[in-house]
């Protein structure tokens, strides 16, 4: 699987940010719309359940999130979490082969799955009267997966082809992979979610089953249901299905190798004849919403928005509009992570503009924010823009499920999600300036250059 939701981290975390803004608007009474009566409870076996009613359409979205991702893999077996995600669609004794997917298709539903560094998830969007059936199917494959070499090896070939299409033949993706490997000196976030190809090739049925038995258990999962449902019916269905699955293993706290003090800026250059548009980008190592001190993550959120979200952002106005040396420029902050994350800035030059010239202009914008901070007008505009974007996000209940699932699987609680509006409203211009001064430190960064390689591949040294 992995088509629809195997999006880049940038896209996923943009969705999460927009949905966070939606929660802010809802909590503040700015928007009177559906989906505000959110409930959270746990079953006796440790499974967490979140219910987000939205009665506009007789449809339910059912998602199950496991608190395991690529950063939890055994060293030397990168890509295992993603490989198992594919194998989860190969059937159980009760529902063999692709019966699960056939059922979803027959009732006119949609399904897919996704893997990240911190979590793995599976979802179905179905008519509301099929919700319990989806819970039964997911509860069955939570512990009942059956794998044979006849299905494992062909699926490994599918994963290898996915790596080939998404990474090996995509210069921008290869540069991003190399930059993340350089950004994280010690943390497993430095290895790609899809895995290093030479390690993917060595994955086996035994590897997949061992990983499955270690992490796939109700006490390591979160179920999120959105749509035309009530909390009482979801609780009943959950107890009748998931509640019948006993814990497989004790789950320990996820303690990973952390980053040392970073003392040297790094650069990565990727040259490829297929590059149509060169670019410069930079990743800064920064705290996530889970690891940040009080107020830090929110300040970084607003800093990234002011720097690079939309045509009124600092980078876009300076590089694209005023200086006319770039065709695009922006910034992003990946707040949803269990451990240290990244704040990124990027720009694409106009023809005739060198990457060195563009990078200097980008650095000038960052230096100005560090020195002078941001204005009250910029801060207010960014907050208003986030709320406006959130209105559109509310039209898709799945974004609500994604926000809560991602938050709960990366160390946050429902209460912390609910408190986000108050925290974001409390951010001052001084806090944003301080975040820029502290975290936009080149010693904590990797700068990447994507350039066109005019030299034939076979002649390169």
Short mmCIF file of C-alpha atoms in Angstrom, two decimals:
data_model
loop_
_atom_site.label_atom_id
_atom_site.label_comp_id
_atom_site.label_asym_id
_atom_site.label_seq_id
_atom_site.Cartn_x
_atom_site.Cartn_y
_atom_site.Cartn_z
CA UNK A 1 0.00 0.00 0.00
CA UNK A 2 1.18 3.52 0.68
CA UNK A 3 -0.11 5.46 -2.34
CA UNK A 4 -2.49 8.09 -1.05
CA UNK A 5 -0.91 8.75 2.32
CA UNK A 6 2.72 8.14 1.50
CA UNK A 7 3.16 11.87 1.25
CA UNK A 8 6.28 13.79 2.12
CA UNK A 9 6.83 14.95 5.69
CA UNK A 10 6.32 18.47 4.47
CA UNK A 11 2.78 17.73 3.27
CA UNK A 12 1.84 15.71 6.37
CA UNK A 13 3.04 18.29 8.84
CA UNK A 14 1.39 21.08 6.87
CA UNK A 15 -1.90 19.22 7.33
CA UNK A 16 -1.22 18.82 11.04
CA UNK A 17 -0.41 22.52 11.42
CA UNK A 18 -3.56 23.61 9.62
CA UNK A 19 -5.67 21.32 11.77
CA UNK A 20 -4.06 22.71 14.89
CA UNK A 21 -5.18 26.14 13.79
CA UNK A 22 -8.68 24.75 13.35
CA UNK A 23 -8.67 23.61 16.96
CA UNK A 24 -7.58 27.08 17.98
CA UNK A 25 -10.49 28.64 16.16
CA UNK A 26 -12.94 26.16 17.61
CA UNK A 27 -11.74 26.54 21.17
CA UNK A 28 -11.82 30.28 20.88
CA UNK A 29 -15.39 30.30 19.64
CA UNK A 30 -14.35 31.81 16.30
CA UNK A 31 -16.03 29.06 14.26
CA UNK A 32 -19.34 27.37 14.96
CA UNK A 33 -18.92 24.18 12.97
CA UNK A 34 -19.08 20.43 13.40
CA UNK A 35 -16.52 18.15 14.97
CA UNK A 36 -15.95 19.94 18.30
CA UNK A 37 -17.30 17.34 20.74
CA UNK A 38 -14.11 15.28 21.04
CA UNK A 39 -13.97 12.35 23.46
CA UNK A 40 -11.02 10.24 24.60
CA UNK A 41 -10.99 6.99 26.57
CA UNK A 42 -8.96 3.81 26.99
CA UNK A 43 -9.98 0.16 26.98
CA UNK A 44 -8.88 -2.31 29.64
CA UNK A 45 -6.23 -3.73 27.28
CA UNK A 46 -4.53 -0.32 26.96
CA UNK A 47 -5.92 0.74 23.56
CA UNK A 48 -6.62 4.47 23.36
CA UNK A 49 -9.69 5.69 21.46
CA UNK A 50 -10.51 9.20 20.24
CA UNK A 51 -13.96 10.04 18.86
CA UNK A 52 -14.65 13.17 16.79
CA UNK A 53 -18.33 13.37 15.77
CA UNK A 54 -19.24 15.14 12.53
CA UNK A 55 -22.82 14.46 11.43
CA UNK A 56 -22.84 16.33 8.12
CA UNK A 57 -22.41 13.17 6.02
CA UNK A 58 -23.34 9.54 6.89
CA UNK A 59 -19.72 8.43 6.62
CA UNK A 60 -17.13 7.32 9.18
CA UNK A 61 -13.35 7.51 8.98
CA UNK A 62 -11.62 4.86 11.06
CA UNK A 63 -7.90 5.08 11.71
CA UNK A 64 -5.61 2.93 13.82
CA UNK A 65 -2.19 4.30 14.69
CA UNK A 66 0.65 2.20 16.07
CA UNK A 67 3.33 3.93 18.13
CA UNK A 68 6.17 2.61 16.01
CA UNK A 69 7.97 3.98 12.99
CA UNK A 70 11.26 3.84 11.17
CA UNK A 71 13.13 5.40 14.10
CA UNK A 72 12.25 2.31 16.17
CA UNK A 73 13.84 -0.17 13.78
CA UNK A 74 16.84 -2.29 14.69
CA UNK A 75 20.01 -0.75 13.20
CA UNK A 76 20.83 -2.46 9.93
CA UNK A 77 17.18 -3.18 9.11
CA UNK A 78 16.01 0.18 7.83
CA UNK A 79 12.72 0.14 5.98
CA UNK A 80 11.27 -2.60 8.17
CA UNK A 81 8.39 -0.53 9.57
CA UNK A 82 7.34 0.45 6.06
CA UNK A 83 7.79 -3.10 4.75
CA UNK A 84 5.52 -4.45 7.50
CA UNK A 85 2.93 -1.81 6.62
CA UNK A 86 2.75 -3.37 3.15
CA UNK A 87 2.57 -6.89 4.55
CA UNK A 88 -0.32 -6.05 6.85
CA UNK A 89 -2.57 -6.30 3.78
CA UNK A 90 -1.63 -9.95 3.11
CA UNK A 91 -4.30 -11.51 5.27
CA UNK A 92 -5.04 -13.47 8.41
CA UNK A 93 -6.42 -16.96 9.01
CA UNK A 94 -9.89 -15.47 9.43
CA UNK A 95 -9.60 -13.06 6.51
CA UNK A 96 -7.02 -14.53 4.11
CA UNK A 97 -5.11 -12.79 1.32
CA UNK A 98 -6.75 -9.53 0.22
CA UNK A 99 -10.20 -10.18 1.63
CA UNK A 100 -9.98 -7.07 3.86
CA UNK A 101 -9.38 -4.82 0.85
CA UNK A 102 -12.07 -6.58 -1.18
CA UNK A 103 -14.62 -5.92 1.56
CA UNK A 104 -13.73 -2.22 1.67
CA UNK A 105 -13.99 -1.96 -2.11
CA UNK A 106 -17.31 -3.82 -2.22
CA UNK A 107 -18.98 -1.42 0.20
CA UNK A 108 -17.65 1.58 -1.72
CA UNK A 109 -15.09 2.54 0.90
CA UNK A 110 -11.55 3.83 0.71
CA UNK A 111 -8.47 2.53 2.52
CA UNK A 112 -4.77 3.14 2.73
CA UNK A 113 -1.82 3.20 5.10
CA UNK A 114 1.20 5.31 5.93
CA UNK A 115 4.52 5.06 7.75
CA UNK A 116 6.59 7.83 9.32
CA UNK A 117 9.59 8.00 11.61
CA UNK A 118 7.36 7.82 14.70
CA UNK A 119 4.15 6.01 13.78
CA UNK A 120 2.42 3.67 11.36
CA UNK A 121 -1.26 4.03 10.52
CA UNK A 122 -4.09 2.36 8.65
CA UNK A 123 -7.41 3.92 7.72
CA UNK A 124 -10.74 3.27 6.07
CA UNK A 125 -13.44 5.71 5.04
CA UNK A 126 -16.74 3.84 4.84
CA UNK A 127 -20.51 4.21 5.23
CA UNK A 128 -21.26 4.71 8.92
CA UNK A 129 -23.05 1.34 9.24
CA UNK A 130 -19.80 -0.44 8.29
CA UNK A 131 -17.73 1.05 11.13
CA UNK A 132 -17.97 -1.96 13.43
CA UNK A 133 -17.00 -4.24 10.55
CA UNK A 134 -13.81 -2.19 9.99
CA UNK A 135 -12.99 -2.46 13.68
CA UNK A 136 -13.44 -6.23 13.51
CA UNK A 137 -11.10 -6.48 10.55
CA UNK A 138 -8.42 -4.29 12.11
CA UNK A 139 -8.68 -6.07 15.45
CA UNK A 140 -8.18 -9.36 13.62
CA UNK A 141 -5.02 -8.29 11.84
CA UNK A 142 -3.63 -6.58 14.94
CA UNK A 143 -2.39 -9.99 16.13
CA UNK A 144 -3.56 -12.47 13.48
CA UNK A 145 -1.32 -11.64 10.52
CA UNK A 146 -0.25 -14.68 8.49
CA UNK A 147 2.86 -14.38 6.31
CA UNK A 148 4.39 -16.88 3.93
CA UNK A 149 7.44 -16.56 1.71
CA UNK A 150 5.10 -16.69 -1.28
CA UNK A 151 3.66 -13.27 -0.37
CA UNK A 152 6.65 -11.72 1.37
CA UNK A 153 9.18 -11.85 -1.46
CA UNK A 154 6.91 -10.34 -4.15
CA UNK A 155 5.93 -7.56 -1.74
CA UNK A 156 9.60 -6.82 -1.06
CA UNK A 157 9.99 -6.31 -4.80
CA UNK A 158 7.06 -3.87 -4.67
CA UNK A 159 8.78 -1.89 -1.91
CA UNK A 160 12.05 -1.84 -3.84
CA UNK A 161 10.23 -0.50 -6.90
CA UNK A 162 8.58 2.15 -4.71
CA UNK A 163 12.02 3.19 -3.45
CA UNK A 164 13.22 3.33 -7.03
CA UNK A 165 10.33 5.52 -8.17
CA UNK A 166 10.08 7.83 -5.16
CA UNK A 167 13.75 8.25 -4.31
CA UNK A 168 16.29 6.75 -6.69
CA UNK A 169 14.76 8.46 -9.73
CA UNK A 170 13.90 11.70 -7.93
CA UNK A 171 16.91 14.03 -7.47
CA UNK A 172 15.07 16.30 -5.00
CA UNK A 173 14.08 13.30 -2.86
CA UNK A 174 17.65 11.99 -2.92
CA UNK A 175 18.97 15.37 -1.80
CA UNK A 176 16.44 15.48 1.05
CA UNK A 177 17.50 11.99 2.11
CA UNK A 178 21.15 13.01 2.16
CA UNK A 179 20.41 16.22 4.06
CA UNK A 180 18.50 14.39 6.79
CA UNK A 181 21.33 11.90 7.12
CA UNK A 182 23.71 14.84 7.59
CA UNK A 183 21.41 16.73 9.97
CA UNK A 184 21.09 13.87 12.44
CA UNK A 185 24.54 12.87 13.60
CA UNK A 186 23.31 10.23 16.04
CA UNK A 187 19.53 9.99 16.02
CA UNK A 188 17.72 7.36 13.87
CA UNK A 189 15.70 10.13 12.19
CA UNK A 190 18.76 10.30 9.94
CA UNK A 191 17.77 7.15 8.09
CA UNK A 192 14.99 7.29 5.50
CA UNK A 193 11.53 5.99 6.35
CA UNK A 194 11.53 3.81 3.25
CA UNK A 195 14.97 2.52 4.19
CA UNK A 196 18.41 2.35 2.61
CA UNK A 197 18.14 0.20 -0.49
CA UNK A 198 20.89 -2.27 0.39
CA UNK A 199 19.16 -2.94 3.73
CA UNK A 200 15.67 -3.20 2.23
CA UNK A 201 16.97 -5.93 -0.07
CA UNK A 202 17.97 -8.07 2.93
CA UNK A 203 14.66 -7.88 4.83
CA UNK A 204 12.98 -11.24 5.46
CA UNK A 205 9.72 -12.78 6.58
CA UNK A 206 11.29 -13.47 9.98
CA UNK A 207 12.32 -9.81 10.34
CA UNK A 208 8.77 -8.67 9.60
CA UNK A 209 7.13 -11.11 12.02
CA UNK A 210 9.55 -10.28 14.82
CA UNK A 211 8.86 -6.56 14.37
CA UNK A 212 5.11 -7.23 14.22
CA UNK A 213 5.10 -9.23 17.46
CA UNK A 214 7.18 -6.60 19.18
CA UNK A 215 5.05 -3.57 18.38
CA UNK A 216 1.58 -4.53 17.12
CA UNK A 217 -0.49 -4.84 20.27
CA UNK A 218 -3.49 -2.91 21.62
CA UNK A 219 -1.44 -1.28 24.39
CA UNK A 220 0.70 0.36 21.69
CA UNK A 221 -2.11 1.71 19.51
CA UNK A 222 -4.52 4.61 19.17
CA UNK A 223 -7.83 4.36 17.32
CA UNK A 224 -9.35 7.58 16.00
CA UNK A 225 -12.89 7.65 14.61
CA UNK A 226 -14.37 10.70 12.93
CA UNK A 227 -17.67 11.23 11.15
CA UNK A 228 -21.33 10.45 11.70
CA UNK A 229 -20.85 8.61 15.00
CA UNK A 230 -21.48 9.01 18.71
CA UNK A 231 -19.05 8.30 21.48
CA UNK A 232 -21.37 5.68 23.00
CA UNK A 233 -21.61 3.60 19.84
CA UNK A 234 -17.88 3.85 19.18
CA UNK A 235 -17.12 2.77 22.74
CA UNK A 236 -19.46 -0.20 22.38
CA UNK A 237 -17.98 -1.23 19.04
CA UNK A 238 -14.44 -0.84 20.34
CA UNK A 239 -15.10 -3.01 23.38
CA UNK A 240 -16.75 -5.68 21.22
CA UNK A 241 -13.85 -5.79 18.74
CA UNK A 242 -10.54 -4.38 19.91
CA UNK A 243 -11.45 -5.06 23.51
CA UNK A 244 -11.31 -8.80 22.82
CA UNK A 245 -7.61 -8.62 21.86
CA UNK A 246 -5.22 -9.12 24.75
CA UNK A 247 -1.89 -7.30 25.00
CA UNK A 248 0.82 -9.21 23.15
CA UNK A 249 3.81 -7.73 24.91
CA UNK A 250 4.81 -5.07 27.39
CA UNK A 251 5.68 -1.82 25.65
CA UNK A 252 8.62 0.10 27.03
CA UNK A 253 9.19 3.82 26.68
CA UNK A 254 10.78 4.79 23.40
CA UNK A 255 14.27 5.95 24.32
CA UNK A 256 16.42 6.69 21.30
CA UNK A 257 19.97 7.94 20.81
CA UNK A 258 19.88 11.72 20.99
CA UNK A 259 21.88 14.38 19.18
CA UNK A 260 25.18 15.66 20.57
CA UNK A 261 25.94 19.38 20.54
CA UNK A 262 26.30 20.26 16.88
CA UNK A 263 29.32 22.44 16.27
CA UNK A 264 29.78 22.60 12.50
CA UNK A 265 27.55 23.64 9.64
CA UNK A 266 27.32 21.03 6.91
CA UNK A 267 26.67 21.29 3.18
CA UNK A 268 25.40 18.68 0.73
CA UNK A 269 25.48 19.02 -3.05
CA UNK A 270 23.59 16.67 -5.34
CA UNK A 271 24.21 16.90 -9.06
CA UNK A 272 22.00 15.07 -11.52
CA UNK A 273 21.42 15.46 -15.23
CA UNK A 274 17.65 15.21 -14.64
CA UNK A 275 17.50 18.35 -12.49
CA UNK A 276 15.28 20.83 -14.30
CA UNK A 277 15.31 23.50 -11.62
CA UNK A 278 18.23 24.04 -9.20
CA UNK A 279 17.48 24.98 -5.60
CA UNK A 280 19.01 25.78 -2.24
CA UNK A 281 17.52 24.57 1.04
CA UNK A 282 18.57 24.43 4.66
CA UNK A 283 17.51 22.29 7.60
CA UNK A 284 17.98 23.53 11.17
CA UNK A 285 17.84 21.08 14.07
CA UNK A 286 15.19 22.43 16.47
CA UNK A 287 12.89 21.16 19.24
CA UNK A 288 9.61 19.47 18.37
CA UNK A 289 6.33 20.13 20.14
CA UNK A 290 7.20 17.18 22.40
CA UNK A 291 10.79 18.15 23.30
CA UNK A 292 10.45 21.95 23.40
CA UNK A 293 10.40 24.08 26.50
CA UNK A 294 7.15 25.87 27.27
CA UNK A 295 6.30 28.22 24.42
CA UNK A 296 9.25 27.28 22.19
CA UNK A 297 7.41 25.13 19.68
CA UNK A 298 4.64 27.68 19.26
CA UNK A 299 7.22 30.43 18.69
CA UNK A 300 8.95 28.28 16.07
CA UNK A 301 5.59 27.61 14.44
CA UNK A 302 4.96 31.30 14.03
CA UNK A 303 8.55 32.01 13.03
CA UNK A 304 8.30 29.55 10.15
CA UNK A 305 4.94 30.98 9.10
CA UNK A 306 6.23 34.56 9.09
CA UNK A 307 9.39 33.55 7.26
CA UNK A 308 7.91 31.40 4.56
CA UNK A 309 4.19 30.73 4.37
CA UNK A 310 2.47 32.47 1.49
CA UNK A 311 3.06 35.52 -0.65
CA UNK A 312 3.21 37.89 2.34
CA UNK A 313 6.02 35.97 4.04
CA UNK A 314 9.45 37.52 4.54
CA UNK A 315 11.28 35.16 2.20
CA UNK A 316 8.74 35.37 -0.60
CA UNK A 317 8.45 39.16 -0.48
CA UNK A 318 12.19 39.66 -0.37
CA UNK A 319 13.46 37.05 -2.82
CA UNK A 320 10.55 36.71 -5.25
CA UNK A 321 8.80 40.09 -5.22
CA UNK A 322 11.36 42.71 -4.24
CA UNK A 323 14.70 41.33 -5.43
CA UNK A 324 13.15 39.23 -8.23
CA UNK A 325 15.91 36.62 -7.96
CA UNK A 326 13.75 33.60 -7.08
CA UNK A 327 10.68 31.91 -8.51
CA UNK A 328 9.78 30.42 -5.16
CA UNK A 329 10.82 30.65 -1.51
CA UNK A 330 9.41 29.43 1.78
CA UNK A 331 9.85 27.83 5.17
CA UNK A 332 8.40 24.95 7.14
CA UNK A 333 8.53 23.65 10.70
CA UNK A 334 7.86 19.96 11.32
CA UNK A 335 6.50 20.28 14.84
CA UNK A 336 4.95 16.83 15.24
CA UNK A 337 7.77 14.49 16.27
CA UNK A 338 8.76 12.49 19.32
CA UNK A 339 12.32 13.86 19.31
CA UNK A 340 14.23 16.83 17.88
CA UNK A 341 12.91 17.92 14.51
CA UNK A 342 13.74 20.45 11.82
CA UNK A 343 12.88 23.92 10.62
CA UNK A 344 13.59 24.31 6.92
CA UNK A 345 13.96 27.22 4.52
CA UNK A 346 14.29 26.98 0.75
CA UNK A 347 14.41 28.96 -2.47
CA UNK A 348 14.51 28.32 -6.22
CA UNK A 349 16.46 30.82 -8.35
CA UNK A 350 15.39 32.56 -11.49
CA UNK A 351 17.43 31.70 -14.60
CA UNK A 352 20.79 33.42 -14.50
CA UNK A 353 20.88 33.67 -10.69
CA UNK A 354 23.52 31.56 -8.98
CA UNK A 355 22.79 29.49 -5.90
CA UNK A 356 25.48 31.42 -4.04
CA UNK A 357 23.72 34.71 -4.80
CA UNK A 358 20.37 33.28 -3.77
CA UNK A 359 21.74 31.78 -0.57
CA UNK A 360 23.25 35.12 0.44
CA UNK A 361 19.92 36.84 -0.06
CA UNK A 362 18.20 34.12 1.98
CA UNK A 363 20.76 34.55 4.75
CA UNK A 364 20.16 38.30 4.74
CA UNK A 365 16.46 37.75 5.42
CA UNK A 366 17.22 35.40 8.29
CA UNK A 367 19.80 37.80 9.72
CA UNK A 368 17.28 40.62 9.69
CA UNK A 369 14.73 38.56 11.65
CA UNK A 370 17.44 37.54 14.11
CA UNK A 371 18.55 41.14 14.60
CA UNK A 372 15.22 42.97 14.53
CA UNK A 373 12.62 40.32 15.21
CA UNK A 374 9.12 40.40 13.71
CA UNK A 375 6.42 43.02 13.84
CA UNK A 376 3.14 42.85 15.69
CA UNK A 377 1.40 43.12 12.32
CA UNK A 378 3.25 40.08 10.98
CA UNK A 379 2.44 38.10 14.09
CA UNK A 380 -1.26 38.95 13.99
CA UNK A 381 -1.48 38.27 10.27
CA UNK A 382 0.10 34.85 10.64
CA UNK A 383 -2.30 33.87 13.39
CA UNK A 384 -5.26 35.04 11.33
CA UNK A 385 -4.00 33.20 8.25
CA UNK A 386 -3.66 29.95 10.16
CA UNK A 387 -7.27 30.21 11.33
CA UNK A 388 -8.48 31.03 7.80
CA UNK A 389 -6.67 28.01 6.37
CA UNK A 390 -8.24 25.89 9.08
CA UNK A 391 -11.75 26.64 7.87
CA UNK A 392 -11.03 24.73 4.69
CA UNK A 393 -9.27 21.93 6.58
CA UNK A 394 -12.45 21.28 8.54
CA UNK A 395 -14.18 20.11 5.37
CA UNK A 396 -12.23 16.85 5.57
CA UNK A 397 -12.79 14.97 8.84
CA UNK A 398 -9.70 12.89 8.12
CA UNK A 399 -7.48 15.87 8.88
CA UNK A 400 -8.90 15.94 12.41
CA UNK A 401 -8.16 12.24 12.78
CA UNK A 402 -4.65 12.81 11.47
CA UNK A 403 -3.96 15.60 13.92
CA UNK A 404 -5.04 13.65 16.98
CA UNK A 405 -3.43 10.42 15.85
CA UNK A 406 -0.11 12.08 15.13
CA UNK A 407 -0.18 14.00 18.41
CA UNK A 408 -1.00 11.01 20.60
CA UNK A 409 1.63 8.81 18.96
CA UNK A 410 4.41 11.38 19.42
CA UNK A 411 4.09 12.07 23.10
CA UNK A 412 1.26 14.60 23.33
CA UNK A 413 -2.07 14.17 25.08
CA UNK A 414 -5.60 15.16 24.14
CA UNK A 415 -5.43 17.84 26.84
CA UNK A 416 -2.28 19.31 25.29
CA UNK A 417 -3.92 19.40 21.90
CA UNK A 418 -6.91 21.17 23.38
CA UNK A 419 -4.63 23.71 25.12
CA UNK A 420 -2.84 24.59 21.88
CA UNK A 421 -5.03 27.67 21.17
CA UNK A 422 -4.14 29.32 24.45
CA UNK A 423 -0.45 28.64 23.93
CA UNK A 424 -0.41 30.02 20.40
CA UNK A 425 -2.32 33.13 21.44
CA UNK A 426 0.25 33.76 24.16
CA UNK A 427 3.21 33.92 21.76
CA UNK A 428 4.71 37.39 21.60
CA UNK A 429 6.86 39.03 18.95
CA UNK A 430 9.75 38.89 21.44
CA UNK A 431 9.34 35.13 21.77
CA UNK A 432 9.52 34.70 18.00
CA UNK A 433 12.65 36.87 17.85
CA UNK A 434 14.25 34.87 20.65
CA UNK A 435 13.45 31.62 18.85
CA UNK A 436 15.12 32.94 15.71
CA UNK A 437 18.21 34.04 17.62
CA UNK A 438 18.59 30.78 19.45
CA UNK A 439 17.68 28.20 16.82
CA UNK A 440 18.67 29.74 13.47
CA UNK A 441 22.27 28.87 14.18
CA UNK A 442 24.20 27.59 11.17
CA UNK A 443 26.19 25.25 13.38
CA UNK A 444 22.97 23.31 13.85
CA UNK A 445 22.19 23.20 10.13
CA UNK A 446 22.67 21.44 6.82
CA UNK A 447 22.50 23.40 3.56
CA UNK A 448 21.63 21.48 0.42
CA UNK A 449 22.29 22.42 -3.20
CA UNK A 450 20.47 20.72 -6.04
CA UNK A 451 22.24 21.34 -9.34
CA UNK A 452 22.08 20.07 -12.89
CA UNK A 453 24.92 17.77 -13.80
CA UNK A 454 25.99 18.34 -17.40
CA UNK A 455 28.71 15.68 -17.24
CA UNK A 456 27.67 12.24 -18.58
CA UNK A 457 27.17 9.73 -15.79
CA UNK A 458 29.72 7.23 -17.08
CA UNK A 459 32.50 9.84 -17.14
CA UNK A 460 32.03 11.04 -13.58
CA UNK A 461 34.74 10.13 -11.12
#
